[in-house]
């Protein structure tokens, strides 16, 4: 289908996705609540910092306030840059429901993306109390000033969402080759938890690991946007990292395209 | 009693056959458990980089708690989750009828219906953590300590299982709760550190409301030989009461079941 048609279909797709998110709001609330890991980490780290602030190798001092800002931002970024296309694709490939999508005059990958984006308004609504709480806890002075920083943050957030979504699509496409790729997704998620800065700010990693993490994709899903918003990273200094992030977006995009094409020719559409 | 033992063996054999069929899962589960163990250990390494003690816990001692967390997680994901997760689906579809018709206790049947035996790899990870921690401390746990922690392990498993039964019982009243199970998993995540690390309200909740302290901190303290006898006694009594409560709720909920379709 042409680009023009896709663009024209977009508002409808988003509206449908939004209605779905509203209809299953209780379910989504539980999903959001089940990502409480940042709060658990916050409890641990603030108790650690309560005894004595943690000193990073870079010389930055992590006190209770820094950890509070960091982990509350982490929670919000995780909510915004989230995707579940891999599970959906696995389900649809297994049941054959994917054939329904193939019949529509719209690229299925675009449809998956639209569904994930359409849930954002509801997710933002859930995040608002957390944002209010963090403002109350750390004070409004922690809110970054300067358009450049916000611009860099938005670019990093968009990149983070794209990496998450495209990785989901790539792994979802694998289900066309190997029946079920849910386990692969589990491995990806486990690595993501360790290396993204979700559990520990990346600055606190030991030096050698910190350098390795800069080359891995996960750091760009959480760490980079969070660091930009919580002023741990200067916008100008973050430019190389943003470059790597968007290189990952490009690479994963090409890979997704390739896997989708190769995989689809193997799709047998059982059931459906 | 011997009938239920035989039944358990039959169910275990079915799960074993399934596990052997998907042998490659052993390696994948192994890799995953390696990563999850890392998520539990890496924060400890970072915390103890610049200090020797965190609220009276040395790094090796805190690792014992993490070891119990990995151990219990293996029990949860290998023995408790698979069977009970299926119940939620059965309640929604109405296929629970087939379970209820069988001439055996329904709670027993659903709890033993499925095991994920390859999660054993997590037990190996836990054992490795214990060995590493006690090697670092340069001593062995006392015999009494091992016995006490074994008792607490039983209590912890009972509490974990009962919490699950309570969650599943909710499925009789609310239609869609399969993701409640994830919520439970994410709360359990907090059990990987000594409960005393948490402060204020959080600590109260994790000690009394959702007894995470009982699950990992107390067994670790027992293994380290510094658990007071009163804590042990209260844990065992509490676990027994909790199990009885879960059983009562299950019986009440099952009476509430009105076969969805069919």
Coordinates of N, CA and C in Angstrom, one line a residue, chain A residues 24 26-28 30-31 33-37 39-41 43-55 57 64 87 178-179 183-184 186-187 189-191 193-195 199-200 204-206 209, chain B residues 22 25 28-29 31-32 35-36 38-40 42-44 46-47 49-51 53-56 116 119 176-184 186-187 189-194 196-199 202 206:
Chain A
X24 N -9.6 -2.1 28.0 CA -8.9 -3.0 28.9 C -8.1 -2.2 29.9
X26 N -8.3 -1.8 33.1 CA -7.9 -2.5 34.4 C -6.7 -3.4 34.1
X27 N -6.8 -4.1 33.0 CA -5.7 -5.0 32.7 C -4.4 -4.2 32.5
X28 N -4.5 -3.0 31.9 CA -3.3 -2.2 31.6 C -2.7 -1.7 33.0
X30 N -2.8 -3.1 35.8 CA -2.1 -4.1 36.4 C -0.7 -4.3 35.8
X31 N -0.7 -4.2 34.4 CA 0.6 -4.3 33.7 C 1.5 -3.2 34.2
X33 N 1.4 -1.6 37.0 CA 1.8 -1.8 38.4 C 2.8 -2.9 38.5
X34 N 2.8 -3.8 37.5 CA 3.8 -4.9 37.7 C 5.2 -4.5 37.2
X35 N 5.3 -3.3 36.7 CA 6.7 -2.8 36.5 C 7.1 -1.9 37.6
X36 N 6.9 -2.4 38.8 CA 7.3 -1.6 40.0 C 8.8 -1.7 40.4
X37 N 9.5 -2.5 39.5 CA 10.9 -2.6 39.8 C 11.7 -1.3 40.2
X39 N 10.7 1.2 41.7 CA 10.4 1.6 43.1 C 11.1 0.7 44.1
X40 N 11.2 -0.6 43.8 CA 11.9 -1.5 44.6 C 13.4 -1.1 44.7
X41 N 13.9 -0.8 43.5 CA 15.3 -0.4 43.4 C 15.5 0.9 44.1
X43 N 13.9 2.0 46.7 CA 13.9 1.7 48.2 C 15.3 1.2 48.6
X44 N 15.8 0.3 47.8 CA 17.2 -0.2 48.1 C 18.2 0.9 48.1
X45 N 18.3 1.6 46.9 CA 19.3 2.6 46.8 C 19.2 3.7 47.7
X46 N 18.0 4.2 48.0 CA 17.9 5.3 48.9 C 18.3 4.9 50.3
X47 N 18.1 3.6 50.7 CA 18.5 3.2 52.0 C 20.1 3.1 52.0
X48 N 20.6 2.7 50.8 CA 22.1 2.7 50.7 C 22.7 4.1 50.9
X49 N 22.0 5.0 50.2 CA 22.5 6.4 50.2 C 22.3 7.1 51.5
X50 N 21.3 6.6 52.2 CA 21.0 7.1 53.5 C 22.1 7.0 54.5
X51 N 22.8 5.9 54.4 CA 24.0 5.6 55.3 C 25.1 6.5 54.9
X52 N 25.3 6.5 53.6 CA 26.5 7.3 53.0 C 26.3 7.3 51.5
X53 N 26.4 8.5 51.0 CA 26.2 8.7 49.5 C 27.1 7.8 48.7
X54 N 26.6 7.3 47.6 CA 27.5 6.4 46.7 C 28.3 7.3 45.8
X55 N 29.5 7.0 45.7 CA 30.4 7.8 44.8 C 30.7 7.1 43.5
X57 N 32.7 6.5 39.8 CA 34.0 6.7 39.4 C 34.3 8.1 38.8
X64 N 20.3 10.5 48.3 CA 18.9 10.0 48.2 C 18.1 10.8 47.1
X87 N 5.2 -10.5 21.6 CA 4.2 -11.5 22.2 C 3.0 -11.6 21.2
X178 N 11.0 -20.3 14.0 CA 11.2 -21.3 15.1 C 10.0 -21.6 15.9
X179 N 8.8 -21.5 15.4 CA 7.5 -21.7 16.1 C 7.2 -20.8 17.2
X183 N 10.9 -17.3 24.3 CA 12.0 -17.5 25.1 C 13.2 -16.6 24.7
X184 N 13.3 -16.3 23.4 CA 14.3 -15.4 23.0 C 14.0 -14.0 23.5
X186 N 12.6 -13.4 26.3 CA 12.9 -13.5 27.7 C 14.4 -13.2 27.9
X187 N 15.2 -13.8 27.0 CA 16.7 -13.6 27.1 C 16.9 -12.1 26.9
X189 N 14.9 -9.6 27.4 CA 14.5 -8.8 28.5 C 15.4 -8.9 29.7
X190 N 15.9 -10.1 29.9 CA 16.9 -10.2 31.1 C 18.1 -9.4 30.8
X191 N 18.6 -9.4 29.6 CA 19.8 -8.6 29.3 C 19.5 -7.1 29.5
X193 N 17.2 -5.8 31.4 CA 17.2 -5.4 32.9 C 18.6 -5.1 33.4
X194 N 19.5 -5.9 33.0 CA 20.9 -5.8 33.6 C 21.6 -4.6 33.0
X195 N 21.5 -4.4 31.7 CA 22.4 -3.5 31.0 C 21.8 -2.1 30.7
X199 N 18.2 -1.1 36.7 CA 18.4 -1.5 38.1 C 19.4 -0.6 38.8
X200 N 20.4 -0.2 38.1 CA 21.5 0.6 38.6 C 21.8 1.7 37.6
X204 N 27.3 4.0 37.8 CA 27.8 3.3 38.9 C 28.4 1.9 38.5
X205 N 28.3 1.6 37.3 CA 28.9 0.3 36.8 C 30.4 0.4 36.9
X206 N 31.1 -0.7 37.2 CA 32.5 -0.6 37.1 C 33.0 -0.2 35.7
X209 N 32.9 -2.3 32.4 CA 31.5 -2.7 32.0 C 30.8 -1.5 31.4
Chain B
X22 N 11.2 -31.3 25.2 CA 11.7 -29.9 24.8 C 13.1 -29.8 25.5
X25 N 15.1 -26.5 25.8 CA 14.7 -25.5 26.8 C 15.6 -25.5 28.0
X28 N 18.2 -22.9 27.1 CA 17.7 -21.6 27.1 C 17.3 -21.2 28.5
X29 N 16.7 -22.0 29.3 CA 16.4 -21.7 30.7 C 17.6 -21.5 31.5
X31 N 20.5 -20.2 30.3 CA 21.0 -18.9 29.9 C 20.2 -17.8 30.6
X32 N 18.8 -18.0 30.6 CA 17.9 -17.0 31.2 C 18.2 -16.9 32.7
X35 N 21.2 -14.9 33.5 CA 21.0 -13.5 33.4 C 20.2 -13.0 34.7
X36 N 19.2 -13.7 35.0 CA 18.4 -13.3 36.2 C 19.2 -13.3 37.5
X38 N 22.3 -12.8 37.5 CA 23.1 -11.6 37.4 C 22.3 -10.3 37.9
X39 N 21.1 -10.2 37.5 CA 20.3 -9.1 37.9 C 20.2 -9.0 39.5
X40 N 20.3 -10.2 40.1 CA 20.2 -10.2 41.6 C 21.6 -9.8 42.2
X42 N 24.5 -8.3 40.5 CA 25.2 -7.1 40.1 C 24.9 -5.9 41.0
X43 N 23.6 -5.6 41.4 CA 23.4 -4.5 42.3 C 24.2 -4.6 43.6
X44 N 24.3 -5.9 44.1 CA 25.1 -6.1 45.4 C 26.6 -5.7 45.2
X46 N 27.8 -3.6 43.1 CA 27.9 -2.2 43.1 C 27.8 -1.5 44.4
X47 N 26.8 -2.0 45.2 CA 26.5 -1.4 46.5 C 27.8 -1.6 47.4
X49 N 30.8 -1.9 46.6 CA 32.1 -1.4 46.1 C 32.8 -0.5 47.0
X50 N 32.0 0.4 47.7 CA 32.7 1.4 48.5 C 32.3 1.3 50.0
X51 N 31.8 0.2 50.4 CA 31.5 0.0 51.9 C 31.5 -1.5 52.2
X53 N 29.8 -2.8 55.0 CA 28.6 -3.2 55.7 C 27.4 -2.4 55.2
X54 N 26.3 -3.0 55.0 CA 25.0 -2.3 54.7 C 24.0 -2.7 55.8
X55 N 23.7 -1.9 56.8 CA 22.8 -2.3 57.9 C 23.2 -3.6 58.4
X56 N 24.4 -3.8 58.9 CA 24.9 -5.0 59.5 C 25.0 -6.2 58.6
X116 N 7.5 -27.3 35.6 CA 8.6 -26.9 34.6 C 9.9 -27.4 35.1
X119 N 13.5 -25.7 35.2 CA 13.8 -24.6 36.0 C 14.8 -25.0 37.1
X176 N -10.6 -11.5 34.3 CA -9.3 -11.7 33.7 C -8.2 -11.3 34.7
X177 N -7.6 -12.3 35.2 CA -6.5 -12.0 36.2 C -5.2 -12.6 35.9
X178 N -5.1 -13.1 34.6 CA -3.8 -13.7 34.3 C -2.6 -12.8 34.5
X179 N -2.8 -11.5 34.4 CA -1.6 -10.7 34.6 C -1.4 -10.3 36.0
X180 N -2.4 -10.7 36.9 CA -2.1 -10.5 38.3 C -0.9 -11.3 38.7
X181 N -0.7 -12.4 38.0 CA 0.4 -13.3 38.3 C 1.8 -12.6 38.1
X182 N 1.8 -11.7 37.1 CA 3.0 -10.9 36.9 C 3.2 -9.9 38.0
X183 N 2.1 -9.3 38.4 CA 2.2 -8.4 39.5 C 2.8 -9.0 40.7
X184 N 2.3 -10.2 41.0 CA 2.9 -11.0 42.1 C 4.4 -11.2 42.0
X186 N 6.5 -9.4 40.3 CA 7.3 -8.2 40.5 C 7.4 -7.8 41.9
X187 N 6.4 -8.1 42.7 CA 6.5 -7.8 44.2 C 7.5 -8.7 44.8
X189 N 10.1 -9.7 43.6 CA 11.4 -9.2 43.2 C 12.1 -8.5 44.4
X190 N 11.3 -7.9 45.3 CA 11.8 -7.1 46.4 C 12.5 -8.1 47.4
X191 N 12.2 -9.4 47.3 CA 12.7 -10.3 48.3 C 14.2 -10.6 48.1
X192 N 14.8 -10.0 47.1 CA 16.2 -10.4 46.9 C 17.2 -9.7 47.8
X193 N 16.7 -8.7 48.6 CA 17.6 -8.1 49.5 C 17.1 -8.3 50.9
X194 N 18.0 -8.2 51.9 CA 17.6 -8.3 53.3 C 16.5 -7.3 53.6
X196 N 15.7 -5.9 56.2 CA 16.0 -4.7 57.0 C 16.6 -3.6 56.3
X197 N 16.9 -3.8 55.0 CA 17.4 -2.7 54.1 C 16.3 -1.7 53.9
X198 N 15.1 -2.2 53.8 CA 14.0 -1.3 53.6 C 13.6 -0.6 54.8
X199 N 13.0 0.6 54.7 CA 12.7 1.4 55.9 C 11.2 1.7 55.9
X202 N 7.4 0.6 53.9 CA 7.8 -0.5 53.0 C 8.2 -1.8 53.8
X206 N 6.5 -5.5 53.9 CA 7.2 -6.6 53.5 C 7.5 -7.6 54.6

